[in-house]
Structure formats: structure tokens, C-alpha cells
Short mmCIF file of C-alpha atoms in Angstrom, two decimals:
data_model
loop_
_atom_site.label_atom_id
_atom_site.label_comp_id
_atom_site.label_asym_id
_atom_site.label_seq_id
_atom_site.Cartn_x
_atom_site.Cartn_y
_atom_site.Cartn_z
CA MET F 1 121.10 87.51 53.93
CA LEU F 2 122.44 88.95 57.14
CA ASN F 3 120.04 91.84 57.35
CA ILE F 4 117.94 91.62 60.50
CA PRO F 5 115.10 94.13 60.91
CA LEU F 6 115.65 96.67 63.65
CA TRP F 7 112.37 95.81 65.36
CA ARG F 8 113.47 92.18 65.67
CA LYS F 9 116.79 93.21 67.22
CA VAL F 10 115.03 95.50 69.67
CA LEU F 11 112.52 92.77 70.57
CA VAL F 12 115.25 90.18 71.19
CA TRP F 13 117.26 92.50 73.43
CA LEU F 14 114.11 93.54 75.30
CA ILE F 15 113.36 89.86 76.00
CA VAL F 16 116.94 89.32 77.16
CA ALA F 17 116.81 92.41 79.38
CA ALA F 18 113.49 91.37 80.90
CA GLY F 19 114.76 87.84 81.61
CA LEU F 20 117.95 89.08 83.26
CA LEU F 21 115.98 91.63 85.29
CA LEU F 22 113.68 88.86 86.56
CA ALA F 23 116.73 86.78 87.50
CA LEU F 24 118.43 89.69 89.29
CA PRO F 25 116.75 89.20 92.74
CA ASN F 26 118.36 85.76 93.03
CA LEU F 27 121.79 87.42 93.27
CA PHE F 28 120.56 89.10 96.49
CA TYR F 29 118.53 86.14 97.74
CA SER F 30 118.58 86.74 101.53
CA ARG F 31 117.90 90.46 101.24
CA VAL F 32 114.99 90.00 98.81
CA GLU F 33 113.51 87.14 100.82
CA MET F 34 113.61 89.21 104.03
CA SER F 35 111.98 92.13 102.21
CA ASN F 36 109.23 89.92 100.76
CA ASP F 37 108.46 88.34 104.16
CA ALA F 38 108.24 91.76 105.79
CA GLU F 39 105.93 93.06 103.05
CA ALA F 40 103.67 90.04 103.55
CA VAL F 41 103.39 90.75 107.28
CA ILE F 42 102.71 94.45 106.63
CA ALA F 43 100.01 93.49 104.13
CA SER F 44 98.29 91.42 106.85
CA GLY F 45 97.83 94.57 108.95
CA GLU F 46 100.83 94.46 111.28
CA SER F 47 103.47 97.15 110.99
CA ASN F 48 106.41 98.55 112.96
CA ASP F 49 109.75 100.23 112.28
CA GLU F 50 111.61 96.92 112.11
CA LEU F 51 109.25 95.53 109.49
CA MET F 52 109.40 98.73 107.46
CA ALA F 53 113.20 98.65 107.53
CA ALA F 54 113.24 95.00 106.42
CA ALA F 55 110.75 95.72 103.63
CA GLY F 56 112.90 98.60 102.41
CA GLN F 57 115.94 96.41 101.83
CA TRP F 58 114.84 95.81 98.25
CA PRO F 59 113.45 98.56 96.00
CA SER F 60 109.74 98.09 95.41
CA TRP F 61 110.04 99.08 91.74
CA LEU F 62 112.34 96.12 90.98
CA PRO F 63 111.08 92.57 90.42
CA ASP F 64 111.14 90.58 93.67
CA GLY F 65 110.35 87.07 92.49
CA LEU F 66 112.75 84.40 93.73
CA VAL F 67 113.49 80.84 92.74
CA ASN F 68 112.08 78.78 95.61
CA LEU F 69 114.63 76.40 97.06
CA GLY F 70 113.47 72.83 97.60
CA LEU F 71 113.83 70.71 100.71
CA ASP F 72 117.23 69.36 99.66
CA LEU F 73 118.61 72.87 99.17
CA ARG F 74 116.87 74.95 101.81
CA GLY F 75 116.52 72.36 104.59
CA GLY F 76 113.21 71.59 106.26
CA ALA F 77 111.11 68.68 107.47
CA HIS F 78 110.24 65.34 105.90
CA LEU F 79 107.39 63.16 107.20
CA VAL F 80 105.74 59.95 106.10
CA ALA F 81 102.35 59.50 107.75
CA ARG F 82 99.95 56.57 107.73
CA VAL F 83 96.25 57.39 107.77
CA GLU F 84 94.46 55.19 110.31
CA VAL F 85 91.54 54.60 107.98
CA ALA F 86 89.81 52.22 110.41
CA ASP F 87 89.02 55.23 112.63
CA VAL F 88 86.26 56.34 110.31
CA TYR F 89 84.41 53.01 110.60
CA GLU F 90 83.38 53.81 114.19
CA SER F 91 82.19 57.31 113.34
CA ARG F 92 80.24 55.87 110.40
CA MET F 93 78.49 53.41 112.73
CA ASP F 94 77.74 56.22 115.19
CA SER F 95 76.24 58.37 112.47
CA LEU F 96 74.19 55.40 111.19
CA TRP F 97 72.62 54.66 114.57
CA PRO F 98 70.05 57.54 114.62
CA GLU F 99 68.92 56.53 111.12
CA VAL F 100 68.52 52.87 112.13
CA ARG F 101 66.79 53.82 115.38
CA ASP F 102 64.26 56.07 113.67
CA ALA F 103 63.53 53.53 110.93
CA LEU F 104 62.95 50.70 113.42
CA ALA F 105 60.95 52.95 115.75
CA ALA F 106 58.38 53.33 112.98
CA GLU F 107 57.84 49.53 113.19
CA ARG F 108 57.46 49.46 116.97
CA ASP F 109 54.18 47.51 116.81
CA THR F 110 56.00 44.63 115.09
CA ILE F 111 59.50 44.64 116.55
CA GLY F 112 59.02 46.33 119.92
CA PHE F 113 61.61 48.58 121.52
CA VAL F 114 65.07 49.11 120.02
CA THR F 115 68.29 49.46 122.00
CA ARG F 116 71.92 49.76 120.95
CA GLU F 117 74.27 47.15 122.40
CA GLU F 118 78.00 47.25 123.04
CA SER F 119 79.90 46.21 119.92
CA ALA F 120 83.17 46.38 118.05
CA PRO F 121 83.96 49.87 116.72
CA ASP F 122 83.25 48.85 113.13
CA GLN F 123 79.87 47.30 113.90
CA LEU F 124 76.46 48.47 115.04
CA VAL F 125 74.62 45.91 117.20
CA VAL F 126 70.92 46.51 117.83
CA ARG F 127 68.56 44.49 120.01
CA ILE F 128 64.81 44.46 119.48
CA SER F 129 62.42 43.44 122.22
CA GLU F 130 60.19 41.24 119.95
CA ALA F 131 62.31 38.43 118.49
CA ASP F 132 59.47 37.43 116.15
CA GLY F 133 59.89 40.73 114.35
CA ALA F 134 63.54 40.06 113.42
CA SER F 135 62.74 39.35 109.77
CA ARG F 136 60.85 42.64 109.46
CA ALA F 137 63.68 44.48 111.25
CA LEU F 138 66.17 42.96 108.79
CA GLU F 139 64.04 44.12 105.89
CA VAL F 140 63.80 47.65 107.29
CA VAL F 141 67.53 48.01 107.99
CA ARG F 142 68.49 46.54 104.63
CA GLY F 143 66.28 49.20 103.09
CA LEU F 144 68.71 51.80 104.46
CA ALA F 145 71.58 50.38 102.42
CA ARG F 146 72.89 52.56 99.58
CA PRO F 147 74.99 51.72 96.52
CA VAL F 148 78.73 52.02 97.03
CA ALA F 149 79.96 55.28 95.51
CA SER F 150 82.99 53.97 93.64
CA ILE F 151 83.75 52.36 90.29
CA SER F 152 85.25 49.21 91.82
CA GLY F 153 82.22 48.78 94.10
CA ALA F 154 79.60 49.33 91.39
CA GLY F 155 76.48 47.25 91.98
CA GLN F 156 77.26 46.56 95.65
CA MET F 157 75.62 48.01 98.77
CA ASP F 158 77.39 49.84 101.58
CA ILE F 159 76.12 47.88 104.62
CA ALA F 160 75.51 44.20 105.40
CA VAL F 161 72.96 43.15 108.01
CA SER F 162 72.56 39.81 109.82
CA ALA F 163 70.27 38.65 112.62
CA ASP F 164 70.77 36.27 115.51
CA GLY F 165 67.41 36.06 117.21
CA PRO F 166 66.50 39.54 118.47
CA VAL F 167 70.03 40.89 117.85
CA LEU F 168 70.83 42.59 114.56
CA THR F 169 74.44 43.14 113.54
CA ILE F 170 75.17 45.85 110.98
CA GLY F 171 78.58 46.20 109.38
CA LEU F 172 80.23 47.72 106.33
CA THR F 173 80.70 45.63 103.21
CA GLU F 174 84.21 45.08 101.90
CA ALA F 175 83.48 47.26 98.87
CA GLU F 176 82.36 50.11 101.11
CA ARG F 177 85.45 49.75 103.30
CA VAL F 178 87.71 50.05 100.26
CA ALA F 179 85.80 53.10 99.04
CA MET F 180 85.85 54.68 102.51
CA ASP F 181 89.59 54.05 102.87
CA ASP F 182 90.21 55.82 99.57
CA ARG F 183 87.97 58.76 100.50
CA THR F 184 89.61 59.06 103.93
CA VAL F 185 93.13 59.21 102.51
CA ARG F 186 92.07 61.73 99.85
CA GLN F 187 90.37 63.91 102.44
CA SER F 188 93.37 63.68 104.79
CA LEU F 189 95.67 64.67 101.93
CA GLU F 190 93.59 67.73 101.12
CA ILE F 191 93.29 68.82 104.75
CA VAL F 192 97.04 68.44 105.35
CA ARG F 193 97.63 70.53 102.25
CA ARG F 194 95.22 73.24 103.40
CA ARG F 195 96.72 73.39 106.91
CA ILE F 196 100.23 73.80 105.58
CA ASP F 197 99.09 76.38 103.03
CA GLU F 198 97.28 78.35 105.75
CA VAL F 199 100.55 79.02 107.61
CA GLY F 200 102.14 80.37 104.43
CA THR F 201 104.85 77.77 104.03
CA ARG F 202 106.63 77.92 100.70
CA GLU F 203 106.33 75.19 98.11
CA PRO F 204 105.42 72.13 100.21
CA SER F 205 105.43 68.72 98.54
CA ILE F 206 102.45 66.62 99.68
CA GLN F 207 101.86 63.35 97.88
CA ARG F 208 99.99 60.12 98.38
CA GLN F 209 102.14 57.00 98.71
CA GLY F 210 100.36 53.70 98.32
CA ASP F 211 96.92 53.07 99.80
CA GLN F 212 97.28 54.64 103.23
CA ARG F 213 100.43 56.77 103.36
CA ILE F 214 101.13 60.45 102.76
CA LEU F 215 104.55 61.94 102.05
CA ILE F 216 104.96 65.49 103.37
CA GLN F 217 108.04 67.60 102.64
CA VAL F 218 108.07 71.25 103.66
CA PRO F 219 111.14 73.45 103.03
CA GLY F 220 112.00 76.09 105.58
CA VAL F 221 110.34 74.45 108.60
CA GLY F 222 112.63 74.33 111.62
CA SER F 223 111.97 70.75 112.66
CA ALA F 224 109.82 67.70 111.99
CA GLN F 225 108.06 68.29 115.33
CA GLU F 226 107.08 71.79 114.24
CA LEU F 227 105.57 70.36 111.08
CA LYS F 228 103.74 67.67 113.08
CA ASP F 229 102.27 70.39 115.30
CA ILE F 230 100.94 72.19 112.24
CA ILE F 231 99.40 69.05 110.79
CA GLY F 232 98.36 67.21 113.91
CA THR F 233 95.99 69.69 115.53
CA THR F 234 92.57 68.09 115.21
CA ALA F 235 90.04 70.95 115.45
CA GLN F 236 87.09 68.54 115.33
CA LEU F 237 84.03 70.74 115.82
CA THR F 238 80.53 69.35 116.47
CA PHE F 239 77.20 70.78 117.56
CA SER F 240 75.55 68.12 119.75
CA ALA F 241 72.28 67.64 121.61
CA VAL F 242 72.59 67.88 125.39
CA VAL F 243 71.07 64.99 127.37
CA GLY F 244 72.00 66.19 130.85
CA THR F 245 74.88 66.84 133.21
CA ALA F 246 77.30 64.49 134.97
CA SER F 247 79.32 64.87 138.12
CA SER F 248 82.31 62.91 136.77
CA ALA F 249 83.65 61.37 133.60
CA ASP F 250 83.14 57.87 135.05
CA GLU F 251 79.35 57.94 135.15
CA ASN F 252 77.36 55.73 132.80
CA PRO F 253 76.07 58.11 130.09
CA GLY F 254 73.66 55.55 128.62
CA ALA F 255 73.56 53.98 125.19
CA GLY F 256 74.22 56.39 122.37
CA ASN F 257 75.53 59.06 124.73
CA GLU F 258 78.91 60.18 126.00
CA ILE F 259 80.32 62.44 128.70
CA VAL F 260 82.52 65.36 127.73
CA PRO F 261 84.24 67.88 130.05
CA PHE F 262 84.11 71.66 129.79
CA ARG F 263 87.33 73.12 128.49
CA ASP F 264 87.42 76.12 130.81
CA GLU F 265 85.52 74.76 133.83
CA PRO F 266 87.39 71.84 135.43
CA GLY F 267 85.12 69.33 137.14
CA ARG F 268 82.04 70.20 135.07
CA PHE F 269 80.70 67.64 132.57
CA LEU F 270 77.87 67.34 130.07
CA VAL F 271 76.14 64.23 128.77
CA ILE F 272 75.60 64.59 125.03
CA GLU F 273 74.29 62.40 122.23
CA THR F 274 77.22 60.72 120.48
CA ALA F 275 75.78 61.43 117.04
CA PRO F 276 76.18 65.19 116.47
CA VAL F 277 73.46 67.42 115.08
CA VAL F 278 75.93 69.15 112.77
CA SER F 279 79.65 68.55 112.40
CA GLY F 280 82.57 70.65 111.24
CA GLU F 281 82.37 68.93 107.84
CA ASP F 282 79.35 71.14 107.13
CA LEU F 283 81.30 74.34 107.78
CA VAL F 284 82.12 76.46 104.77
CA ASP F 285 83.69 79.41 106.55
CA ALA F 286 85.01 80.49 109.95
CA GLN F 287 86.41 83.90 110.84
CA PRO F 288 87.75 85.53 114.03
CA THR F 289 85.37 88.20 115.30
CA PHE F 290 84.07 89.83 118.49
CA ASP F 291 80.85 89.10 120.35
CA GLN F 292 78.34 91.68 121.58
CA ASN F 293 80.48 92.25 124.67
CA ASN F 294 83.51 92.95 122.47
CA ARG F 295 85.22 89.71 123.48
CA PRO F 296 87.12 87.61 120.90
CA ALA F 297 84.91 84.97 119.28
CA VAL F 298 84.67 82.93 116.08
CA SER F 299 81.87 83.33 113.56
CA PHE F 300 80.92 80.39 111.36
CA ARG F 301 78.73 79.57 108.39
CA PHE F 302 77.29 76.19 107.36
CA ASP F 303 76.67 74.83 103.88
CA PRO F 304 72.99 74.45 102.82
CA THR F 305 72.74 70.89 104.21
CA GLY F 306 74.23 71.83 107.57
CA ALA F 307 72.19 75.03 107.72
CA ARG F 308 68.97 73.07 107.17
CA ARG F 309 69.80 70.49 109.85
CA PHE F 310 70.88 73.17 112.31
CA GLY F 311 67.75 75.22 111.61
CA ASP F 312 65.44 72.21 112.02
CA TYR F 313 67.08 71.18 115.28
CA THR F 314 66.98 74.64 116.85
CA SER F 315 63.34 75.04 115.78
CA GLU F 316 62.35 71.84 117.57
CA HIS F 317 64.39 72.47 120.73
CA VAL F 318 63.79 76.12 121.63
CA GLY F 319 64.59 76.67 125.31
CA GLU F 320 66.95 73.68 125.48
CA PRO F 321 70.76 73.84 125.56
CA PHE F 322 73.01 72.51 122.87
CA ALA F 323 76.73 71.89 123.16
CA ILE F 324 79.54 73.19 120.94
CA ILE F 325 82.24 70.53 121.18
CA LEU F 326 85.80 71.14 120.05
CA ASP F 327 88.22 68.23 120.19
CA ASP F 328 86.06 66.33 122.75
CA GLU F 329 85.74 69.34 125.06
CA VAL F 330 82.76 71.62 125.59
CA ILE F 331 83.68 75.17 124.74
CA SER F 332 80.16 76.55 125.01
CA ALA F 333 76.66 75.27 125.88
CA PRO F 334 74.19 78.10 125.21
CA ASN F 335 70.40 77.82 125.38
CA ILE F 336 68.45 78.00 122.14
CA ASN F 337 66.41 81.17 122.51
CA GLU F 338 64.96 81.08 119.02
CA PRO F 339 65.35 79.08 115.82
CA ILE F 340 68.67 79.79 114.16
CA ARG F 341 68.00 79.96 110.44
CA GLY F 342 70.45 80.96 107.74
CA GLY F 343 73.24 78.63 108.78
CA SER F 344 75.50 81.13 110.51
CA GLY F 345 76.34 81.80 114.13
CA ILE F 346 79.08 82.68 116.56
CA ILE F 347 81.17 80.62 118.99
CA THR F 348 82.03 82.35 122.25
CA GLY F 349 84.36 81.23 125.00
CA ASN F 350 87.42 82.35 126.86
CA PHE F 351 89.26 83.21 123.68
CA THR F 352 92.09 85.62 123.15
CA VAL F 353 92.47 87.41 119.83
CA GLU F 354 95.27 85.02 118.92
CA SER F 355 93.41 81.85 119.95
CA SER F 356 90.24 82.89 118.10
CA THR F 357 92.33 83.49 114.98
CA ASP F 358 94.05 80.11 115.34
CA LEU F 359 90.70 78.35 115.84
CA ALA F 360 89.22 80.02 112.77
CA VAL F 361 92.21 78.90 110.70
CA LEU F 362 91.88 75.31 111.93
CA LEU F 363 88.12 75.24 111.33
CA ARG F 364 88.54 76.56 107.80
CA ALA F 365 91.13 73.88 107.11
CA GLY F 366 88.73 71.22 108.42
CA ALA F 367 89.24 68.30 110.74
CA LEU F 368 91.31 65.28 109.87
CA PRO F 369 88.90 62.40 109.29
CA ALA F 370 91.30 59.90 110.88
CA GLU F 371 94.41 59.91 113.02
CA LEU F 372 97.81 60.19 111.35
CA THR F 373 100.58 57.90 112.57
CA PHE F 374 104.00 59.23 111.62
CA LEU F 375 106.17 56.36 110.38
CA GLU F 376 109.18 58.40 109.34
CA GLU F 377 110.30 61.87 110.31
CA ARG F 378 113.46 63.67 109.36
CA THR F 379 114.72 67.21 109.84
CA ILE F 380 117.08 68.41 107.15
CA GLY F 381 119.23 71.21 108.46
CA PRO F 382 120.04 74.29 106.38
CA GLU F 383 123.73 73.36 106.60
CA LEU F 384 123.06 70.22 104.56
CA GLY F 385 121.09 72.30 102.08
CA GLN F 386 123.97 74.79 101.85
CA ASP F 387 126.34 71.91 101.12
CA SER F 388 124.07 70.89 98.25
CA ILE F 389 123.98 74.45 96.93
CA ASP F 390 127.75 74.69 97.13
CA ALA F 391 128.15 71.35 95.32
CA GLY F 392 125.67 72.42 92.64
CA THR F 393 127.42 75.77 92.22
CA ILE F 394 130.77 74.04 91.74
CA ALA F 395 129.21 71.67 89.19
CA CYS F 396 127.77 74.63 87.25
CA ILE F 397 131.09 76.52 87.31
CA VAL F 398 133.05 73.48 86.11
CA ALA F 399 130.47 72.82 83.37
CA PHE F 400 130.59 76.47 82.35
CA ALA F 401 134.37 76.62 82.25
CA GLY F 402 134.68 73.39 80.28
CA VAL F 403 132.10 74.38 77.69
CA MET F 404 133.39 77.95 77.27
CA ILE F 405 137.01 76.86 76.84
CA PHE F 406 136.00 74.18 74.34
CA MET F 407 133.93 76.60 72.27
CA VAL F 408 136.68 79.24 72.12
CA LEU F 409 139.33 76.67 71.20
CA SER F 410 137.11 75.09 68.56
CA TYR F 411 135.47 78.13 66.94
CA GLY F 412 137.55 81.13 67.98
CA LEU F 413 135.61 84.39 67.98
CA PHE F 414 132.36 82.64 67.05
CA GLY F 415 132.88 80.38 70.09
CA LEU F 416 133.13 83.51 72.25
CA PHE F 417 129.77 84.67 70.87
CA ALA F 418 128.34 81.27 71.79
CA ASP F 419 129.76 81.65 75.32
CA ILE F 420 128.04 85.03 75.74
CA ALA F 421 124.79 83.45 74.59
CA LEU F 422 125.36 80.65 77.11
CA LEU F 423 125.59 83.16 79.97
CA VAL F 424 122.42 84.85 78.73
CA ASN F 425 120.79 81.44 78.53
CA VAL F 426 121.41 80.64 82.20
CA GLY F 427 120.18 84.09 83.21
CA LEU F 428 116.97 83.55 81.24
CA ILE F 429 116.45 80.15 82.91
CA PHE F 430 116.59 81.74 86.37
CA GLY F 431 114.40 84.60 85.17
CA LEU F 432 111.71 82.17 84.01
CA LEU F 433 112.01 80.08 87.20
CA SER F 434 111.53 83.25 89.26
CA MET F 435 108.59 84.39 87.15
CA ILE F 436 106.62 81.14 87.49
CA GLY F 437 107.64 80.63 91.14
CA ALA F 438 109.16 77.21 90.45
CA THR F 439 111.01 75.24 93.09
CA LEU F 440 114.69 74.48 92.48
CA THR F 441 115.86 71.15 93.83
CA LEU F 442 119.13 69.26 93.50
CA PRO F 443 117.79 67.35 90.44
CA GLY F 444 116.79 70.76 89.10
CA ILE F 445 120.41 71.88 89.32
CA ALA F 446 121.33 68.72 87.44
CA GLY F 447 118.87 69.79 84.75
CA ILE F 448 120.56 73.19 84.49
CA VAL F 449 124.01 71.61 84.28
CA LEU F 450 122.72 69.31 81.52
CA THR F 451 121.24 72.32 79.75
CA ILE F 452 124.61 74.09 79.85
CA GLY F 453 126.09 71.15 77.99
CA MET F 454 123.25 71.07 75.49
CA ALA F 455 122.93 74.84 75.04
CA VAL F 456 125.89 75.09 72.69
CA ASP F 457 124.75 72.13 70.56
CA ALA F 458 122.67 74.43 68.39
CA ASN F 459 125.64 76.79 67.95
CA VAL F 460 127.85 73.85 67.03
CA LEU F 461 125.37 72.83 64.33
CA VAL F 462 125.30 76.38 62.91
CA PHE F 463 129.06 76.83 63.02
CA GLU F 464 129.67 73.48 61.30
CA ARG F 465 127.26 74.43 58.52
CA ILE F 466 129.08 77.77 58.11
CA ARG F 467 132.37 75.88 57.82
CA GLU F 468 130.89 73.68 55.11
CA GLU F 469 129.64 76.72 53.21
CA LEU F 470 133.05 78.40 53.48
CA LYS F 471 134.66 75.31 51.94
CA THR F 472 132.49 75.80 48.85
CA ALA F 473 134.22 79.15 48.36
CA ARG F 474 131.14 81.18 49.23
CA GLY F 475 131.64 84.62 50.74
CA PRO F 476 131.52 85.11 54.53
CA SER F 477 128.13 86.84 54.46
CA ARG F 478 126.54 84.15 52.31
CA ALA F 479 128.15 81.35 54.36
CA ILE F 480 126.82 82.74 57.63
CA SER F 481 123.35 83.20 56.19
CA LEU F 482 123.21 79.68 54.68
CA GLY F 483 124.69 78.20 57.85
CA TYR F 484 121.78 79.46 59.93
CA GLU F 485 119.18 78.53 57.31
CA LYS F 486 120.40 74.95 56.89
CA ALA F 487 120.95 74.29 60.59
CA LEU F 488 117.56 75.58 61.67
CA SER F 489 115.55 72.42 60.92
CA ALA F 490 118.12 70.19 62.63
CA ILE F 491 118.10 72.46 65.71
CA ILE F 492 114.31 72.42 65.94
CA ASP F 493 114.06 68.65 65.43
CA ALA F 494 116.74 67.80 68.00
CA ASN F 495 115.28 70.05 70.69
CA ILE F 496 111.63 69.17 70.10
CA THR F 497 112.25 65.51 70.97
CA THR F 498 114.07 66.46 74.18
CA PHE F 499 111.37 69.00 75.03
CA ILE F 500 108.66 66.34 74.57
CA THR F 501 110.59 64.10 76.95
CA ALA F 502 110.73 66.91 79.52
CA VAL F 503 106.97 67.48 79.19
CA ILE F 504 106.26 63.77 79.73
CA LEU F 505 108.55 63.69 82.77
CA PHE F 506 106.73 66.69 84.21
CA ALA F 507 103.28 65.25 83.50
CA ILE F 508 103.76 61.80 85.02
CA GLY F 509 106.63 62.44 87.41
CA SER F 510 106.57 63.92 90.87
CA GLY F 511 108.89 65.69 93.29
CA PRO F 512 112.53 65.64 92.14
CA VAL F 513 111.62 64.28 88.69
CA ARG F 514 109.39 67.29 88.07
CA GLY F 515 112.15 69.62 89.27
CA PHE F 516 114.50 68.10 86.72
CA ALA F 517 111.85 68.28 83.98
CA ILE F 518 111.12 71.98 84.65
CA THR F 519 114.73 73.16 84.43
CA LEU F 520 115.39 70.91 81.43
CA GLY F 521 112.28 72.12 79.57
CA LEU F 522 112.93 75.80 80.28
CA GLY F 523 116.59 75.32 79.44
CA ILE F 524 115.70 73.92 75.99
CA LEU F 525 113.42 76.89 75.24
CA THR F 526 116.02 79.48 76.29
CA SER F 527 118.91 77.70 74.59
CA VAL F 528 117.06 77.55 71.26
CA PHE F 529 116.17 81.24 71.63
CA THR F 530 119.73 82.29 72.40
CA ALA F 531 121.21 80.08 69.66
CA ILE F 532 118.85 81.22 66.91
CA PHE F 533 118.44 84.88 67.84
CA VAL F 534 121.03 86.14 70.35
CA THR F 535 124.11 84.51 68.82
CA ARG F 536 122.98 85.48 65.33
CA ILE F 537 122.50 89.13 66.28
CA LEU F 538 125.94 89.19 67.91
CA ILE F 539 127.56 87.74 64.79
CA VAL F 540 125.66 90.00 62.41
CA THR F 541 126.46 93.09 64.49
CA TRP F 542 130.15 92.19 64.50
CA PHE F 543 130.12 91.44 60.79
CA ASP F 544 128.37 94.71 59.90
CA ARG F 545 130.99 96.70 61.79
CA ARG F 546 134.13 94.86 60.64
CA ARG F 547 133.13 93.70 57.15
CA PRO F 548 135.93 91.07 57.03
CA LYS F 549 136.89 89.58 53.68
CA THR F 550 137.41 86.18 55.25
CA ILE F 551 136.33 84.57 58.49
CA GLU F 552 137.64 81.63 60.48
CA VAL F 553 135.15 79.36 62.20
#
């Protein structure tokens, strides 16, 4: 029967209206984007007449979600970076030295004094003064070894120790190197992601490639160098014990120490212990603030482990200075007046409001564990992206025109109803893309073009069934009703298999493949909806008004 309950008609048209309303901002893309950017700045606390005027370019009561344009459509920067994983071996040896020193110092009666010797960056070479105690020293250092924290390295230890007379050589096992390499790349990936997210860049694509490489694609960035500046700032913060002062950077700081210059006082140097008391890895928060003299500063807070170490150190060294080191420069060296418990504090220096804010952002994002070497960099200009948009638009128009002409020629008035549903279908696709904040790439446009071709398949199935029913001399009303009933299962079956394919592509694919899968999957959902509900309501509404004795499909 052709009767459709009123509530169902109202619901269908409400869904269509909502979808088209969500898609509407994309017709005024530049204006809405400018308004959204201005509103974001105003929300951060800054406001002026220019920003208010820009924010007012789009009514606040209308939806303002946009389809994000990918790198190939919007232009931007493309980088491939290699993580220099070997960098972390040296820092691991430096951090191991205090542990080895303290453990061997407890056996001083047997092995004598312990000194650290010059060595390769990935080794720790220790000399003991009593060669006869080498076997005991080996036993002690081997006792510091821990199981490798990875599935592939299960059952193996992290360090290997050998002795040549009074000299002990400590190095990382191969299993530990593999595990460290993996952890370093994962950490670098996360920190790059956080740094790019902190500056509010839209829809970046950051993926791991192979064992040591990271692919970074950020739409809307002016140049590859600008993106490198965002990623490459180190912001390595450490709190280190002060050994003394030095008159130049060329003095011998002694084993286990290093000389670092003051950032704001040229010619002044401090000798600090290489192994830090607490590092930036223990930070959980950093915020711009003002000190007691109302000068810009940065407040920080450690995690429980860092807070305990910092509290223990300041308790044992009251009256002594400690150094706050940022990127191998001393930014402050205050005296410890009292134990600092609780794991929070404040960094002062010659900051401006802007520089304290930037430092807080970098500290929150964390320090890169290893250097990034950029192997490939490419800036994609907006002109190239506009060419892609123009080409995609032409493809959509040609696909539209071809399908609409074919449907009208093949099915007459019913084909025109299918064409109206096709237009609604594309509007709903953009509405859904805007609602979920998806990124549209060139493969995504290909998915939409494919959907346009597939969207009328369901209508073709229905119309062919109606033709078959008409040939059995059934009345128009009965033929239309049976046509929809008999075609429904075929429509569902055909689209479910394609939808499953789109889901699999989205789940295991990345980048452009996901963009294609998203538009294809959404296109299937909207095309089934328009074919089953929208086209049917159009036909039923027409039929109820005209009541024709015969129909031609």
C-alpha cells in the first residue's frame, strides 16, 4: 500500500532539512572559516573590533561546521623525518652512571675507588682501583640489569657487562636496543602530534613509516620550514645539581660533569652533574604565570616520581644552588632555601608574557627524545590544491549530469524523482562530513563521485520491479507498492557488502584510503536512505495528488 504515516513523512523531511542545514556552511566556506577562526581567538581572551567584525560574518545561530580540506586540496606542508634513535643510547648510559657508581661505592672495601672513563656514546666504561675485585664488581653491576620490557625481548636483560682487568664495560643488549628504538619512535610520534595540536592546526596526518621514520602532513601551513620550526624546538628541561662555576666553556668539568652557559648572562658558566636530578619527562603540567614581583614566569608540576626525587634532593641540599637547564642553557640557578615538597614550583627568568606562554606550551608537549632528521620536505601551495578542487568539482558535475540525463531518459518522471533524491543525497553527505569534522581529500572526492554513480542503483532496482509488476496488469498503486517491497532486500544486500568493504578500508587503511572509505561509507548510508524513503515519499505524494490510471516507468 502507498499510505505512509504522517509522522514518518515529517521525520524524513526533518532529517533531510537537518542534513542540508549542516551542509550549508560549505557553500560559504571562506566566510565561515574566517568567522570560526575569529571566534576561536576571541574565546582565548583576545578581542578587538576587527575580530568582532570577522566573527560576525556568519550568524551564530546557524551551524558553522565545515568539511576540513586535506593537504592535497588545501595546500600545506609534507615532511618525512627519521628519528635518530641512537641518540637515546648516550642519555641512557648517562642516567645509568649514578646507579652504577652508588652500587659499586657500597663495595669500596673490595673494589676500591670507582671512576668513569671516556667511552663511546653507547657505552659506560668504569675503572675500579682494585683489579682483584673485578669479579665482585661484575656481579654487582650485573645485579642492576632488568628484564627487557618488550614481547620480542622476553627473557633477556637490558644491559651486558664485561671486564678487562680493572675496567668494566657496560653496554645495551641487542634486545634492549630494539625495544628502546621502538619506544623512542613512539614517543617522538606522540610529541610531534602534541606539538602540532597545541598550535591549533587543522586535521594533521602524522603516521609512523617503517622502524624509524615519521610521515607528517599538515594542511594550511605556509611552508615546510614553518612546520619544521613547530616540530623542531627541543624544550629539553632538566633540574641539575650544581658542582661549581667555570670561567669558560673549554675548562675540564671532570668526569660525570659538564659546563653549560647562562642564557641571559654571556660569559657566565656553571659546572653541573651530567645526570639530572629531575628531567622534563617527569613534568605533568606547565602554565604561564607571574612571580612575586609580577614578572612573567612559568609554573610547573611534577608527577609523583619526579616530585619525590625533587623533594628528596632539595631536602638534602638546603642552602646549595641547583640549576634549571633549558636546551643546554641555564635559565635560572636559585639557592634551595627549604625543601620543596609537593612537586610544584616556578621557573623565573627574563621572560616576556609571550615567551613564558611559548615555553609553557613546549614543556607541556614534552621534549623530543631524539633528534629528527628531515629526509623529505615539500610545500604544497594553495594554488595546486585549488586545481584539485576545480578538477574534482568538474568530475562531480559531469557525473551528476550524466546520471541525471540517463535517469530521465530511462524512467521519465520517476527518473526526475531519483535525480532530486540524488541532489539530496550529496547534500546529506556534506552535512554528515561537516558534523563529524571529517577531512575531505582528493580520494574522498573520488568516493563521492563513485557514490553518485551508485546512488541511483537502488532506484533502478525499484523502478525495474515496478515495471515488472505493471506487466502483470496490476494497478499503478499496487505495482509501486510491490516494487518497493520486492526491491528492498536486494537494495540492502547490495549495499551492505559495499559498506562492509568501506568499514574494512577505514579500519586498516590510512591517509587517502581512509578519506575514500569515509565518503564511500557515508555515501552508501545516505543513498539507501534517499532511495528507500525520500524517493518513495516523492512518488507517493505525486501519486496521491494526480491519481493517474496508468503510469509509465
